[in-house]
Amino acid sequence: MVLASQTARFGLNGIDVGFFCSTPSVALSRVVNSPSFVFEMAATGELVSAERALQMGLVNRVVVDNDDGALEDEVKRLSNIVAKKYPVAMRMGKKGFYEQLMMSPEAAYAHATEVMVKNLMCDGTQAGIDSFIKKKEHKWD
């Protein structure tokens, strides 16, 4: 997850000193909505606003931060939500998610299926499903 303050700016401005940001472009072109957006950033060196980065999928959220701690509060809020989830599932899911990004869709589906099946075999997952069926809140140890 990527959060940005409303005043944040993003750029690939190596071109301004004669250096095209080739390796950062590899990663960014795989996470944004438009690879041509990344090429534009690298080719022009212009900084883009947090709102534009949000539109292009570079960040998840833009938070108005008027020195009142709103950005930090939002980071804490999201962190607390994630911290309450089943840690084993989070580790497996995060690892599997990032591994599949570089795979073909067919390989990614096969890999994701394998990760999900392994996750379903975890005792904690079974306990969570049982709590859901019984309409009870489950708290992870």
Short mmCIF file of C-alpha atoms in Angstrom, two decimals:
data_model
loop_
_atom_site.label_atom_id
_atom_site.label_comp_id
_atom_site.label_asym_id
_atom_site.label_seq_id
_atom_site.Cartn_x
_atom_site.Cartn_y
_atom_site.Cartn_z
CA MET A 1 0.00 0.00 0.00
CA VAL A 2 1.22 3.45 -0.86
CA LEU A 3 -0.15 6.56 0.80
CA ALA A 4 0.90 10.06 -0.15
CA SER A 5 0.31 13.49 1.27
CA GLN A 6 -1.59 15.89 -0.97
CA THR A 7 1.61 17.89 -1.51
CA ALA A 8 3.80 14.91 -2.51
CA ARG A 9 5.43 14.89 -5.94
CA PHE A 10 6.77 11.89 -7.84
CA GLY A 11 9.27 11.71 -10.62
CA LEU A 12 11.86 9.88 -12.64
CA ASN A 13 14.00 12.90 -13.28
CA GLY A 14 17.38 11.33 -13.98
CA ILE A 15 17.02 12.51 -17.57
CA ASP A 16 17.56 16.05 -16.25
CA VAL A 17 21.20 15.12 -15.60
CA GLY A 18 21.57 12.98 -18.73
CA PHE A 19 20.64 9.65 -17.12
CA PHE A 20 17.49 7.80 -18.27
CA CYS A 21 15.85 6.01 -15.31
CA SER A 22 15.66 2.61 -17.00
CA THR A 23 15.60 0.28 -13.99
CA PRO A 24 13.03 2.25 -11.96
CA SER A 25 10.90 2.28 -15.12
CA VAL A 26 10.76 -1.53 -15.13
CA ALA A 27 9.10 -1.71 -11.73
CA LEU A 28 6.82 1.29 -12.22
CA SER A 29 5.60 0.21 -15.67
CA ARG A 30 4.27 -2.97 -14.10
CA VAL A 31 2.23 -1.29 -11.37
CA VAL A 32 0.65 1.73 -13.03
CA ASN A 33 -2.40 1.86 -15.27
CA SER A 34 -0.41 2.97 -18.30
CA PRO A 35 3.21 2.12 -19.14
CA SER A 36 3.23 5.20 -21.38
CA PHE A 37 2.72 7.30 -18.23
CA VAL A 38 6.00 5.88 -16.87
CA PHE A 39 7.77 6.57 -20.16
CA GLU A 40 6.51 10.16 -20.06
CA MET A 41 7.82 10.56 -16.50
CA ALA A 42 11.23 9.15 -17.47
CA ALA A 43 11.46 11.04 -20.77
CA THR A 44 10.42 14.47 -19.47
CA GLY A 45 11.76 14.36 -15.93
CA GLU A 46 8.69 16.32 -14.84
CA LEU A 47 7.34 15.71 -11.36
CA VAL A 48 3.72 14.59 -11.10
CA SER A 49 1.27 15.47 -8.37
CA ALA A 50 -0.04 13.02 -5.82
CA GLU A 51 -3.48 13.26 -7.46
CA ARG A 52 -2.03 12.29 -10.86
CA ALA A 53 -0.09 9.46 -9.22
CA LEU A 54 -3.37 8.27 -7.70
CA GLN A 55 -5.15 8.39 -11.07
CA MET A 56 -2.38 6.31 -12.64
CA GLY A 57 -2.28 3.72 -9.85
CA LEU A 58 1.10 4.71 -8.46
CA VAL A 59 -0.40 5.37 -5.01
CA ASN A 60 -3.45 3.94 -3.24
CA ARG A 61 -4.59 7.04 -1.39
CA VAL A 62 -3.90 10.74 -1.19
CA VAL A 63 -4.36 12.27 2.24
CA VAL A 64 -4.84 15.96 2.92
CA ASP A 65 -2.08 16.77 5.39
CA ASN A 66 -2.17 20.27 6.81
CA ASP A 67 0.50 19.61 9.44
CA ASP A 68 -2.22 18.13 11.64
CA GLY A 69 -0.89 14.59 11.37
CA ALA A 70 -3.58 13.34 8.98
CA LEU A 71 -1.13 11.33 6.89
CA GLU A 72 0.38 9.66 9.95
CA ASP A 73 -3.11 8.98 11.30
CA GLU A 74 -4.14 7.29 8.06
CA VAL A 75 -0.96 5.21 8.01
CA LYS A 76 -1.65 4.11 11.60
CA ARG A 77 -5.30 3.36 10.81
CA LEU A 78 -4.44 1.13 7.84
CA SER A 79 -1.56 -0.49 9.72
CA ASN A 80 -3.88 -1.36 12.59
CA ILE A 81 -6.37 -2.95 10.20
CA VAL A 82 -3.67 -5.08 8.59
CA ALA A 83 -2.12 -5.97 11.95
CA LYS A 84 -5.41 -7.51 13.09
CA LYS A 85 -5.46 -9.99 10.19
CA TYR A 86 -4.17 -13.56 10.42
CA PRO A 87 -0.37 -13.16 10.25
CA VAL A 88 0.27 -16.45 8.46
CA ALA A 89 -2.25 -15.55 5.73
CA MET A 90 -0.74 -12.07 5.39
CA ARG A 91 2.79 -13.47 4.97
CA MET A 92 1.67 -16.09 2.46
CA GLY A 93 -0.56 -13.65 0.61
CA LYS A 94 2.01 -10.87 0.39
CA LYS A 95 4.72 -13.22 -0.81
CA GLY A 96 2.43 -14.87 -3.35
CA PHE A 97 1.08 -11.55 -4.57
CA TYR A 98 4.48 -10.12 -5.36
CA GLU A 99 5.74 -13.38 -6.88
CA GLN A 100 2.84 -13.57 -9.34
CA LEU A 101 3.34 -10.04 -10.64
CA MET A 102 6.18 -11.13 -12.91
CA MET A 103 4.41 -14.25 -14.22
CA SER A 104 2.23 -14.75 -17.24
CA PRO A 105 -1.48 -14.72 -16.36
CA GLU A 106 -1.66 -18.51 -16.70
CA ALA A 107 1.33 -19.06 -14.41
CA ALA A 108 0.05 -16.41 -11.99
CA TYR A 109 -3.33 -18.16 -11.65
CA ALA A 110 -1.63 -21.51 -11.07
CA HIS A 111 0.68 -19.97 -8.48
CA ALA A 112 -2.15 -18.10 -6.75
CA THR A 113 -4.21 -21.29 -6.61
CA GLU A 114 -1.32 -23.09 -4.94
CA VAL A 115 -0.91 -20.28 -2.39
CA MET A 116 -4.65 -20.27 -1.63
CA VAL A 117 -4.78 -24.04 -1.13
CA LYS A 118 -1.79 -23.90 1.24
CA ASN A 119 -3.48 -21.01 3.08
CA LEU A 120 -6.71 -22.99 3.40
CA MET A 121 -4.79 -25.84 5.06
CA CYS A 122 -3.64 -23.60 7.94
CA ASP A 123 -5.28 -24.19 11.31
CA GLY A 124 -5.80 -20.46 11.80
CA THR A 125 -7.60 -20.17 8.49
CA GLN A 126 -9.90 -23.03 9.42
CA ALA A 127 -10.60 -21.33 12.76
CA GLY A 128 -11.37 -18.07 10.96
CA ILE A 129 -13.76 -19.79 8.54
CA ASP A 130 -15.45 -21.58 11.44
CA SER A 131 -15.92 -18.25 13.26
CA PHE A 132 -17.36 -16.71 10.08
CA ILE A 133 -19.86 -19.57 9.69
CA LYS A 134 -20.87 -19.21 13.35
CA LYS A 135 -21.13 -15.43 12.85
CA LYS A 136 -18.54 -14.78 15.54
CA GLU A 137 -15.62 -12.37 15.41
CA HIS A 138 -12.27 -14.16 15.38
CA LYS A 139 -9.21 -12.66 17.04
CA TRP A 140 -5.84 -13.93 15.89
CA ASP A 141 -3.24 -14.87 18.50
#
